[in-house]
CSV table of C-alpha atoms in Angstrom, one decimal:
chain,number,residue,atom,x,y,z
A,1,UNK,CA,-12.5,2.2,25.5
A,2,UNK,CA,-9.8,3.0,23.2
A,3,UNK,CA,-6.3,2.3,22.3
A,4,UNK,CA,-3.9,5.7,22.0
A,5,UNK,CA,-0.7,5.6,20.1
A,6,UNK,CA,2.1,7.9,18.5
A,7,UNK,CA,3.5,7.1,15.5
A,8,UNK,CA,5.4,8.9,13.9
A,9,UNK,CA,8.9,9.0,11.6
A,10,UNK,CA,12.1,9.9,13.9
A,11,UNK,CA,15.5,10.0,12.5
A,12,UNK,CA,14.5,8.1,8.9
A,13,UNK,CA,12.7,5.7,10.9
A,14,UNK,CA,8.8,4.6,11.8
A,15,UNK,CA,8.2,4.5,15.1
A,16,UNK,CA,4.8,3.8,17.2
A,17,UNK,CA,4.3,4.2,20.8
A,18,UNK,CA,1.7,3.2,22.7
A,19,UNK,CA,0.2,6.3,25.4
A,20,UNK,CA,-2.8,4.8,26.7
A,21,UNK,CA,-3.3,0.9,26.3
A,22,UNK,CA,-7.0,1.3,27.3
A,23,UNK,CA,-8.6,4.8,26.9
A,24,UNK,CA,-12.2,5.6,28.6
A,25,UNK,CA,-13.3,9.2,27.5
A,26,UNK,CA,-15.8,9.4,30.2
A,27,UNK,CA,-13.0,8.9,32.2
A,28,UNK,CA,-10.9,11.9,31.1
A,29,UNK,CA,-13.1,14.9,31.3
A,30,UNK,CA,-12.7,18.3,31.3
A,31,UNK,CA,-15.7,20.7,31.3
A,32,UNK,CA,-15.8,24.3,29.9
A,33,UNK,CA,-16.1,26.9,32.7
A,34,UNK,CA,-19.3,28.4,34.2
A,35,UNK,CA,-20.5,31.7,32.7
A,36,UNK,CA,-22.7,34.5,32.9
A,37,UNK,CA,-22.4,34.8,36.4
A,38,UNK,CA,-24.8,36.9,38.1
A,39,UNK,CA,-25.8,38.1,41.9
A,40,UNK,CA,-28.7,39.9,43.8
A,41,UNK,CA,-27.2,41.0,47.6
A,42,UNK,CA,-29.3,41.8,49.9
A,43,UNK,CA,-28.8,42.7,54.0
A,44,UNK,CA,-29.1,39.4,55.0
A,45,UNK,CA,-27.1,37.6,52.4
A,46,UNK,CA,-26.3,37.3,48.7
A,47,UNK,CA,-26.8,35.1,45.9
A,48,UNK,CA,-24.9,34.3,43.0
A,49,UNK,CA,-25.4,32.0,39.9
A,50,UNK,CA,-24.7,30.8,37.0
A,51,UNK,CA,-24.9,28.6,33.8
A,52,UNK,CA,-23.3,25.9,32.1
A,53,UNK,CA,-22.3,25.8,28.2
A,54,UNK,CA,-21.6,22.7,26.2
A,55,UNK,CA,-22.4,20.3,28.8
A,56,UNK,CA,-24.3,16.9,27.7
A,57,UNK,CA,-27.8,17.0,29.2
A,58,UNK,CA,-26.8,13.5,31.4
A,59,UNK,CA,-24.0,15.3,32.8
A,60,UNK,CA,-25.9,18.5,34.2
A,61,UNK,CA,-27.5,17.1,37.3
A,62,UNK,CA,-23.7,15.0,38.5
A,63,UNK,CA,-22.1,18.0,38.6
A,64,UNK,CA,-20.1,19.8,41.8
A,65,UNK,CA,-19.4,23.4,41.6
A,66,UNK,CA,-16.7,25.3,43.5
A,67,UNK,CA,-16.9,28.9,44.3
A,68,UNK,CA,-14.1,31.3,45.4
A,69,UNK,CA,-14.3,35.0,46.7
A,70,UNK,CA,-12.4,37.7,48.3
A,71,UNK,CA,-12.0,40.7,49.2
A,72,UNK,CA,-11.4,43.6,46.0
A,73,UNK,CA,-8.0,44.1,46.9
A,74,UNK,CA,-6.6,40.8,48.1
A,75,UNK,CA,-4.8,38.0,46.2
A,76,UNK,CA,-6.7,35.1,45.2
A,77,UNK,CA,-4.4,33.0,47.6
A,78,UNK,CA,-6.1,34.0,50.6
A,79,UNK,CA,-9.6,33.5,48.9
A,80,UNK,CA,-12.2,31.5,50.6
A,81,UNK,CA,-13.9,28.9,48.8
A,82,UNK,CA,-17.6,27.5,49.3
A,83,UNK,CA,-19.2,24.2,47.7
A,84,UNK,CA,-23.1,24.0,47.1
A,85,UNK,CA,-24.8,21.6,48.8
A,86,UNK,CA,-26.6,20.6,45.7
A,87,UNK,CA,-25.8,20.1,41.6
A,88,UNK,CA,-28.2,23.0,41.2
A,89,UNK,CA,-25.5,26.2,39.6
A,90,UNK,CA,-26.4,28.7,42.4
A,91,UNK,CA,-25.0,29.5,45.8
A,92,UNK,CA,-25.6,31.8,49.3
A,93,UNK,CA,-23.0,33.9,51.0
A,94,UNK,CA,-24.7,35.2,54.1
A,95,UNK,CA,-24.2,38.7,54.9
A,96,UNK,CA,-21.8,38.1,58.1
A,97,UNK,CA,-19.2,36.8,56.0
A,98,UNK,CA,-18.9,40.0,54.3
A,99,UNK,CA,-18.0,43.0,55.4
A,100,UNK,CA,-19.6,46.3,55.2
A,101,UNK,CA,-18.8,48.9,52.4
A,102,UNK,CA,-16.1,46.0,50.8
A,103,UNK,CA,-16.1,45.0,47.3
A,104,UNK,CA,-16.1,41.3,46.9
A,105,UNK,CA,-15.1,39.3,43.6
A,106,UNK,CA,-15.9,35.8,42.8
A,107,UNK,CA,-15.1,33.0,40.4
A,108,UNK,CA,-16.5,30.1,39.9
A,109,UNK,CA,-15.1,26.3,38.5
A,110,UNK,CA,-16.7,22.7,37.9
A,111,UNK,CA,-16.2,18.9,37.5
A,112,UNK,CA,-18.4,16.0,37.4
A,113,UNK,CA,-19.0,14.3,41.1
A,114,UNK,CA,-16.8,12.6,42.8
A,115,UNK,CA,-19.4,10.5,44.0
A,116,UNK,CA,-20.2,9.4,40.2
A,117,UNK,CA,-18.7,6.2,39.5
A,118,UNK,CA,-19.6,6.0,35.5
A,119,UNK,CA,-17.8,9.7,34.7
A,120,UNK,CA,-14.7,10.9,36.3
A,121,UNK,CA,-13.4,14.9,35.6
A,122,UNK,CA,-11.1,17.0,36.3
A,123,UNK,CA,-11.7,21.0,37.7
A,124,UNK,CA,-12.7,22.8,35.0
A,125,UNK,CA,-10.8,26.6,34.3
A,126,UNK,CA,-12.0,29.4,36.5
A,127,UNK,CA,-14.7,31.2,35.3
A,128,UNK,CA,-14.8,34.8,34.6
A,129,UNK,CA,-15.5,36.9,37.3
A,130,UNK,CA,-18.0,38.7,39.2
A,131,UNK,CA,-17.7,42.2,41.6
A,132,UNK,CA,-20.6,42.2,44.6
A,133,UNK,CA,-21.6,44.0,47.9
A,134,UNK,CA,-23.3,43.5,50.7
A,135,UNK,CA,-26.0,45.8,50.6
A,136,UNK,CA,-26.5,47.7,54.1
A,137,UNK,CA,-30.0,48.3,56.2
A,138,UNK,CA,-31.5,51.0,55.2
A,139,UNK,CA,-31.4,54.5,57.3
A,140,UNK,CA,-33.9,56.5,58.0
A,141,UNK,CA,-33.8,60.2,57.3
A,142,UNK,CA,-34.6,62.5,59.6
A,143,UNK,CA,-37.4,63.4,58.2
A,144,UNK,CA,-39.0,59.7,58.4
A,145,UNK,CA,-37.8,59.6,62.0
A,146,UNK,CA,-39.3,62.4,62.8
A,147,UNK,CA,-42.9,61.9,61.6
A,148,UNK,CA,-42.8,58.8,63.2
A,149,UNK,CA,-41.7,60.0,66.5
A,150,UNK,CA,-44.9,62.5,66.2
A,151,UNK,CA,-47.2,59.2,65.2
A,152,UNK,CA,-45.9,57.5,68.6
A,153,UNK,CA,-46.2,60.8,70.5
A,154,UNK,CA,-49.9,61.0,70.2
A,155,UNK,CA,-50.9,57.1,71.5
A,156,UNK,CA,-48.4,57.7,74.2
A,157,UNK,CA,-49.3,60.6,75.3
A,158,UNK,CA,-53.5,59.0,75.0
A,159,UNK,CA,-52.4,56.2,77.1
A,160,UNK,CA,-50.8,58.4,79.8
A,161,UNK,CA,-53.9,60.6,79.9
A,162,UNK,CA,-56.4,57.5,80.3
A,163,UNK,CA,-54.0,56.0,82.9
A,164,UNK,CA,-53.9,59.0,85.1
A,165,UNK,CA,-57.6,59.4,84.7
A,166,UNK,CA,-58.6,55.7,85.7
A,167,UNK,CA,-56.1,56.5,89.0
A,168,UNK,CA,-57.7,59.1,89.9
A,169,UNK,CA,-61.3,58.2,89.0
A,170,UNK,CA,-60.0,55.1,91.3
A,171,UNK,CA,-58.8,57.5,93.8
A,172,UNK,CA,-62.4,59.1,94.2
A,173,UNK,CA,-64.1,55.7,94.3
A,174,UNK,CA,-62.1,55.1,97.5
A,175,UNK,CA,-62.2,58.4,99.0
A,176,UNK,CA,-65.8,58.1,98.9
A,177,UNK,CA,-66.3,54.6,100.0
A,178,UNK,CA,-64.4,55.3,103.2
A,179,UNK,CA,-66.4,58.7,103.7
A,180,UNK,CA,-69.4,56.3,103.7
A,181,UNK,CA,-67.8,53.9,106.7
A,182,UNK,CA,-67.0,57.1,108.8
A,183,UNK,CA,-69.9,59.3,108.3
A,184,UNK,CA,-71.9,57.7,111.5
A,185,UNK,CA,-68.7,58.4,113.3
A,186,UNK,CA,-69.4,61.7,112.3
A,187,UNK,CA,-72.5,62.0,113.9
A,188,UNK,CA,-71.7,60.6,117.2
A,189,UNK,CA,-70.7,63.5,118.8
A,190,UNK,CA,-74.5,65.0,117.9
A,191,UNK,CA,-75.8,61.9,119.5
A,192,UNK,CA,-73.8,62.4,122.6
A,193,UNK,CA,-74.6,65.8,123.1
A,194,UNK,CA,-78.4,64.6,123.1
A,195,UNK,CA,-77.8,62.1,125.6
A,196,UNK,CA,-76.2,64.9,127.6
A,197,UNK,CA,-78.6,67.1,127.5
A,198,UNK,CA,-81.4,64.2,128.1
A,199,UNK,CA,-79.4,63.4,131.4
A,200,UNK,CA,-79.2,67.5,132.7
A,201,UNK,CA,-83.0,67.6,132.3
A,202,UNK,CA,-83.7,64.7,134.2
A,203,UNK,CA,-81.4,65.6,137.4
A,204,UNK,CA,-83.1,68.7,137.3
A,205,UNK,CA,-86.6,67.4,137.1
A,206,UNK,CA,-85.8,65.0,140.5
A,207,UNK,CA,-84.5,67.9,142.5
């Protein structure tokens, strides 16, 4: 720790004032903002991240970042803001939190952990900033959709004309089958004219 005073000569006299009885620079930190911000959106979300510059090397992996973001056109008091889960300079917006066709901007700012007990910081400044948008789905053009209509036309249409083919190669199975079960119907009516005439030649053959 340290001892801070002012000294100094007011009105033909010295003076000395004590600010800070016991000073702790590690206490008293203020970091330089983040910079060279950069981001790759996609449909599904976006990602933006950063660096660090003149940061001590045992201070890096303590430290909390704080991002902020609106729309284009609105004030930085309605921004939203958005803490990393981890130390690591790099966050995720996903894509429905952004609307479609909007220009977003972002800033970024950073302090040693709160849950450090051997440092203590202050928010850094903001850094500069950064304009993003979420990047739509892809649309097909209608020459895409069209080939591919014709490339599900032609198994579609070779599945219907198997399907209708098995029915009615499954239809003649059956047609035949039962022709087979009536066919000695068929012939009874040969069988009774036989009979008939069997019985007419033996009544005439008694008389």
């Amino acid at each position: 720790g340290y001892r801070v005073s002012l000294q100094g000569n007011f009105f033909g006299r010295n003076h000395k004032y004590v600010t800070f009885p016991v000073y702790n620079p590690r206490k008293h930190i203020k970091l330089d903002p983040p910079l060279n911000l950069q981001s790759n959106a996609t449909a599904s979300k976006c990602q933006i991240w950063w660096s660090v510059w003149n940061v001590p090397w045992y201070l890096v992996e303590i430290l909390q970042y704080e991002l902020q973001y609106k729309e284009y056109s609105m004030s930085w008091e309605v921004a939203l803001n958005k803490t990393p889960s981890s130390s690591l300079p790099q966050i995720e917006i996903e894509a429905t939190e952004l609307r479609s066709g909007i220009a977003y901007i972002a800033r970024v700012r950073c302090k040693v952990s709160e849950n450090e007990n051997s440092y203590h910081s202050q928010w850094s400044d903001w850094s500069q900033t950064i304009v993003f948008q979420r990047a739509d789905l892809p649309k097909l053009s209608e020459k895409t959709l069209n080939t591919t209509m014709q490339l599900l036309f032609i198994p579609l249409s070779f599945g219907t004309l198997l399907y209708l083919f098995w029915n009615c190669k499954l239809s003649s199975s059956c047609f035949l089958t039962l022709g087979q079960k009536v066919s000695p119907a068929l012939t009874f009516p040969r069988q009774l004219l036989s009979f008939s005439h069997s019985i007419v030649c033996t009544m005439g053959t008694s008389r």
